[in-house]
Short mmCIF file of C-alpha atoms in Angstrom, two decimals:
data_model
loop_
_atom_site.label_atom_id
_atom_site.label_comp_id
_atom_site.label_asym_id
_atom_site.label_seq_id
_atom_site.Cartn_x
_atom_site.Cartn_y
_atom_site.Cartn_z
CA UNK A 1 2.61 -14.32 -15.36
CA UNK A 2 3.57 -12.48 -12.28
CA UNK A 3 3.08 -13.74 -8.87
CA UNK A 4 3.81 -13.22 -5.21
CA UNK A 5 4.15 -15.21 -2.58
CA UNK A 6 3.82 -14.33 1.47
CA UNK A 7 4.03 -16.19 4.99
CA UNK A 8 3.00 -17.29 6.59
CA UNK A 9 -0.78 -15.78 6.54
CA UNK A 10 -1.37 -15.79 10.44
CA UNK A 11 1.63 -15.82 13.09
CA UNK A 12 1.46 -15.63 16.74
CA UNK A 13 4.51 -15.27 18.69
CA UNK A 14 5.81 -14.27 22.38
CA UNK A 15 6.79 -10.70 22.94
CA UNK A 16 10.72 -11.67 23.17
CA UNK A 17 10.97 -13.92 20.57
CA UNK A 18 12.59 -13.59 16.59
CA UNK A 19 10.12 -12.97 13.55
CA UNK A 20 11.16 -13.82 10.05
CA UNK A 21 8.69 -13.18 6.94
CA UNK A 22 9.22 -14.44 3.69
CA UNK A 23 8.55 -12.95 0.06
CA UNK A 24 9.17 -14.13 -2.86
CA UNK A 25 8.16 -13.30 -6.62
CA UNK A 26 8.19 -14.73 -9.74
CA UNK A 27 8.14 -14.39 -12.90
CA UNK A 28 9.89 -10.93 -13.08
CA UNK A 29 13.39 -10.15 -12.42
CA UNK A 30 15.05 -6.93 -11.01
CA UNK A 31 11.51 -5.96 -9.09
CA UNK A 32 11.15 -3.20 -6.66
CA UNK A 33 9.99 -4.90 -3.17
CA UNK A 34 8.26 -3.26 -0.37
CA UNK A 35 7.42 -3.67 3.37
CA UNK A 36 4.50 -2.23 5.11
CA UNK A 37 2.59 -2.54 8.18
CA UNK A 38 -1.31 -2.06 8.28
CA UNK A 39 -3.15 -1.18 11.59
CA UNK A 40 -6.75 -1.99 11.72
CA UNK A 41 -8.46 -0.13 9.35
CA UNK A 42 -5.71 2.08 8.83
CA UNK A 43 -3.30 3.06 5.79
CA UNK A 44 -0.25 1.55 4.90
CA UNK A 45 2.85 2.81 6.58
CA UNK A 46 6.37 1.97 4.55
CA UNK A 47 8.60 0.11 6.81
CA UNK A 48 11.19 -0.86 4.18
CA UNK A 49 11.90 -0.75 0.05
CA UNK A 50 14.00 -2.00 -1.96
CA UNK A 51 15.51 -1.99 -5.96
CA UNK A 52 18.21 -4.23 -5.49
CA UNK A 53 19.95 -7.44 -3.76
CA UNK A 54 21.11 -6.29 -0.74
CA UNK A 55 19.59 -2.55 -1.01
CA UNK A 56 17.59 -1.74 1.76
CA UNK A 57 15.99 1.48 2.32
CA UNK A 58 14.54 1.84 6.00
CA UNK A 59 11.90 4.70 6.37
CA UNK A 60 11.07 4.17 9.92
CA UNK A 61 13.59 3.62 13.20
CA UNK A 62 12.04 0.56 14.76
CA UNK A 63 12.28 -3.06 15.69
CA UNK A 64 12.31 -4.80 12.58
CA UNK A 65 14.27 -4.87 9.83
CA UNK A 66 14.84 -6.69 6.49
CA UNK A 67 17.09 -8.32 3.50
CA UNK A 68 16.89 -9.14 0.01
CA UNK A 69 19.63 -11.79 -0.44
CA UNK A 70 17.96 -12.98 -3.88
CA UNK A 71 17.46 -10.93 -6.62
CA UNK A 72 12.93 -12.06 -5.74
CA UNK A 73 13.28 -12.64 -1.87
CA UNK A 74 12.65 -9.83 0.40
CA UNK A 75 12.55 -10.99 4.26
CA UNK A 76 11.35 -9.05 7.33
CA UNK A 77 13.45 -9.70 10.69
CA UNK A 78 13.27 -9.09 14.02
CA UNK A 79 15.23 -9.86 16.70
CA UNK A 80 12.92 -9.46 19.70
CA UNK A 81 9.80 -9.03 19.22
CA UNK A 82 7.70 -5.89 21.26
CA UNK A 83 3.89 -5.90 21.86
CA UNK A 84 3.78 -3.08 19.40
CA UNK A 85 4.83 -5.06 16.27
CA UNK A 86 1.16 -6.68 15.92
CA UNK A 87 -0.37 -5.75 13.04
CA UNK A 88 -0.98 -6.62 9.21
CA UNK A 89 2.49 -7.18 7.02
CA UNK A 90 2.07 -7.07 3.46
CA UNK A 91 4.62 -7.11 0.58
CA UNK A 92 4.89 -5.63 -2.43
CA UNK A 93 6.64 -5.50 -5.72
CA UNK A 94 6.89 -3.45 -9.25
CA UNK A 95 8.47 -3.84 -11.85
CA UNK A 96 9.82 -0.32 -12.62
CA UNK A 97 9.01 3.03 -10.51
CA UNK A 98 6.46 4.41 -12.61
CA UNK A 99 3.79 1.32 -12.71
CA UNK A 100 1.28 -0.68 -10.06
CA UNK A 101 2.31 -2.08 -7.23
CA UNK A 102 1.23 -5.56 -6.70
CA UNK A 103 0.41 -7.09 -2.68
CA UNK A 104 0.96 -10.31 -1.69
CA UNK A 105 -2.12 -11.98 1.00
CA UNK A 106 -0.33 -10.66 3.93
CA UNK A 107 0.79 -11.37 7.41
CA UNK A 108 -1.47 -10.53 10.74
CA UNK A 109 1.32 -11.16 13.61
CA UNK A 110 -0.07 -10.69 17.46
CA UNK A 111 2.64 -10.45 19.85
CA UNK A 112 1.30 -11.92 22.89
CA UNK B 1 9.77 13.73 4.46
CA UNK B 2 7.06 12.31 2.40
CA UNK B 3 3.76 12.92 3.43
CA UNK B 4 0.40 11.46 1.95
CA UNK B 5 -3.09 12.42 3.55
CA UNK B 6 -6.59 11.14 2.88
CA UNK B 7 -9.74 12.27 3.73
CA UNK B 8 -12.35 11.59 5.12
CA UNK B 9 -10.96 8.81 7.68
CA UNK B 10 -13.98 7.25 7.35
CA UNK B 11 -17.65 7.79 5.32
CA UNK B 12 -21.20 6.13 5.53
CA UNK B 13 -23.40 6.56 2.72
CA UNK B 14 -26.66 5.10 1.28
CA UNK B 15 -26.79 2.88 -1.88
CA UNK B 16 -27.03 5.49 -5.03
CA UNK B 17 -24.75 7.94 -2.92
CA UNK B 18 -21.80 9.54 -5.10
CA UNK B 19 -19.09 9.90 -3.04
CA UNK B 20 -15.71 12.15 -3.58
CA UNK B 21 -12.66 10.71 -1.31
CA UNK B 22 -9.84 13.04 -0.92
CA UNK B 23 -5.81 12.42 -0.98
CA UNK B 24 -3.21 15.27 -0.78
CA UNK B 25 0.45 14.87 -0.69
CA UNK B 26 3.93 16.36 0.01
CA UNK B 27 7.00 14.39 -1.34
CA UNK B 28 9.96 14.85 -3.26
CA UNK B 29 10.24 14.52 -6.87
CA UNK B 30 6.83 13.32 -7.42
CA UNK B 31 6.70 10.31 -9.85
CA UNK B 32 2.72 9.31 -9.81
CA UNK B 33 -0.35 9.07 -7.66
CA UNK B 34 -2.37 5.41 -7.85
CA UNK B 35 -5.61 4.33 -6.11
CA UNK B 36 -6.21 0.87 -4.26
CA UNK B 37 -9.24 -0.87 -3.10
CA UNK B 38 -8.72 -2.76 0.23
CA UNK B 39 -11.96 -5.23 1.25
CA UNK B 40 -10.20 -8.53 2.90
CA UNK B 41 -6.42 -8.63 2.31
CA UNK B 42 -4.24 -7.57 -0.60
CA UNK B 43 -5.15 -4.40 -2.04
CA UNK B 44 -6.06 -4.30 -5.61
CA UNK B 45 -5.29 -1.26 -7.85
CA UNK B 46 -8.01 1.48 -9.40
CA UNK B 47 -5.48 3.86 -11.25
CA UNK B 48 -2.64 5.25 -11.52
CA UNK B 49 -2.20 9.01 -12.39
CA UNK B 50 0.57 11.00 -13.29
CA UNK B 51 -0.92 14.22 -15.59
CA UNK B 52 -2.94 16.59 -14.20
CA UNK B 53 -6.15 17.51 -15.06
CA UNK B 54 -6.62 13.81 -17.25
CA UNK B 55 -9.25 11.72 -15.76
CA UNK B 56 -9.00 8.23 -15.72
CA UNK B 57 -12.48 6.24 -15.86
CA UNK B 58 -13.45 2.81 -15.13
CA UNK B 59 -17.30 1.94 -14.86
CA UNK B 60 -18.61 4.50 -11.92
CA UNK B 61 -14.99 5.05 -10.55
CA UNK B 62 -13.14 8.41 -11.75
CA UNK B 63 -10.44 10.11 -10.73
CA UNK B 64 -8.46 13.27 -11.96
CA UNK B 65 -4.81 14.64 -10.41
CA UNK B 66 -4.44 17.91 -9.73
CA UNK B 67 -0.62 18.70 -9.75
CA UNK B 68 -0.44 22.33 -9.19
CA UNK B 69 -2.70 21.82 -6.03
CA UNK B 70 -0.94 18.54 -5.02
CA UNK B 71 -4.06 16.44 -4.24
CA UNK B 72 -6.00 13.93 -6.11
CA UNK B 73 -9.64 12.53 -5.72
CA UNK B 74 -11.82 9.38 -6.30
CA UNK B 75 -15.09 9.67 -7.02
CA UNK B 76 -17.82 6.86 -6.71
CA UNK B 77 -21.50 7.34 -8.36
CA UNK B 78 -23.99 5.20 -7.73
CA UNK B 79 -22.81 3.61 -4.94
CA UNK B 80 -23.53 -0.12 -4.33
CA UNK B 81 -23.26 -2.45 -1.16
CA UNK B 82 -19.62 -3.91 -2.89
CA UNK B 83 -18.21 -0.43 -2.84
CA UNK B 84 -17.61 -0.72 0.99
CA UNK B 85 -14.06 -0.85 1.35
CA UNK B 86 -10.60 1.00 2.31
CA UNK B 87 -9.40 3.31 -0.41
CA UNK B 88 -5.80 3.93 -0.10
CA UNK B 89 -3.76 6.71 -2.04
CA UNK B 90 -0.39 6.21 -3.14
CA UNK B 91 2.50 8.13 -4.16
CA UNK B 92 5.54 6.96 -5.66
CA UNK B 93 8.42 9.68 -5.53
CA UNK B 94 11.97 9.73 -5.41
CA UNK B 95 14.50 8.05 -7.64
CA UNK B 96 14.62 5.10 -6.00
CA UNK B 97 10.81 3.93 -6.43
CA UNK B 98 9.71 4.66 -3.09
CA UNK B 99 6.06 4.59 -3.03
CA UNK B 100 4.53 5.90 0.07
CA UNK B 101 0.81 5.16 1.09
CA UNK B 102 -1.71 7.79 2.98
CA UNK B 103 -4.14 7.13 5.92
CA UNK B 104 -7.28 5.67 3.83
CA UNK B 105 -10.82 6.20 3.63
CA UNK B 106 -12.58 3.59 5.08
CA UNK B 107 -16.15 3.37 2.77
CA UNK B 108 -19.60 2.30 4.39
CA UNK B 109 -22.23 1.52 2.00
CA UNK B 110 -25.85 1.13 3.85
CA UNK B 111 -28.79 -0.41 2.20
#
């Protein structure tokens, strides 16, 4: 069976410093991945996708950005963090366009 | 760009309530419309629509896609204290499997 994999669950870093998040899946190959960011009790807003190693689709300018250097890893960078990048990260994968997305446990960062 | 709105941003409601959440949408090259349930964490998926005017059922949840109209809804009869919850609305357009999310309904359920 499917899973995913995110982390770490809780992060707390400087405003300044680097963020890398990690997601991985298995037991699928060739998924679609996804990125979004979750304010409290708020929607989901897409940050980045992707159907391919190194295929990154960014749908909003910001601070972050991300990578998929293995066909299952999808990882969510920044270089400097800003107060504004706290929230809830989750990731996401499918296995073809037309089917249910699938969320990893997620990520609540607080830049302090 | 895509756009996906829900309403109401937010709902209380008494135990027995139905409720009907709301989720219009404006993308390109619409693919499907699905339905998550958010309590703690990961979100965890109702249904996923992509003919209009077919409901899909599942114990009191139902939901039908209007096409035509662009909008979908949820409803909820019989509401119980578990319902409580964010209900997200999803659309996956494009050809490249984007799948943008709208602003949820966050769901009270009151004894």
């Amino acid at each position: 069976s499917q899973t995913i994999h995110q982390w770490p669950a809780t992060l707390v870093q400087p405003v300044g410093s680097p963020l890398s998040l990690e997601c991985t899946v298995e037991g699928t190959s060739n998924p679609n991945l996804y990125w979004y960011r979750q304010a409290a009790g708020r929607g989901l807003q897409l940050l980045f996708y992707s159907v391919g190693i190194g295929q990154i689709s960014s749908e909003v300018p910001q601070n972050l950005s991300a990578s998929r250097p293995q066909d299952r890893q999808f990882i969510l960078s920044s270089k400097k963090l800003l107060l504004s990048d706290s929230g809830f990260y989750l990731c996401a994968w499918r296995a073809l366009s037309n089917t249910e997305a699938f969320f990893g446990q997620g990520t609540r960062l607080t830049v302090v | 760009e895509d756009k996906v709105v829900q309403s109401p941003l937010s709902l209380v409601v008494h135990e027995g309530d139905t409720v009907t959440l709301n989720c219009s949408y404006e993308v390109t090259n619409f693919r499907s419309l699905l339905w998550y349930k958010q309590e703690k964490k990961a979100p965890t998926f109702l249904f996923m629509l992509t003919s209009s005017g077919i409901e899909k059922k599942s114990g009191r949840l139902s939901s039908i896609l209007d096409k035509k109209e662009l909008f979908s809804i949820l409803n909820i009869t019989a509401t119980q204290t578990g319902d409580s919850a964010i209900y997200l609305c999803a659309v996956g357009s494009g050809t490249a499997s984007k799948l943008t999310f709208g602003t949820g309904t966050r769901l009270q359920v009151t004894l």
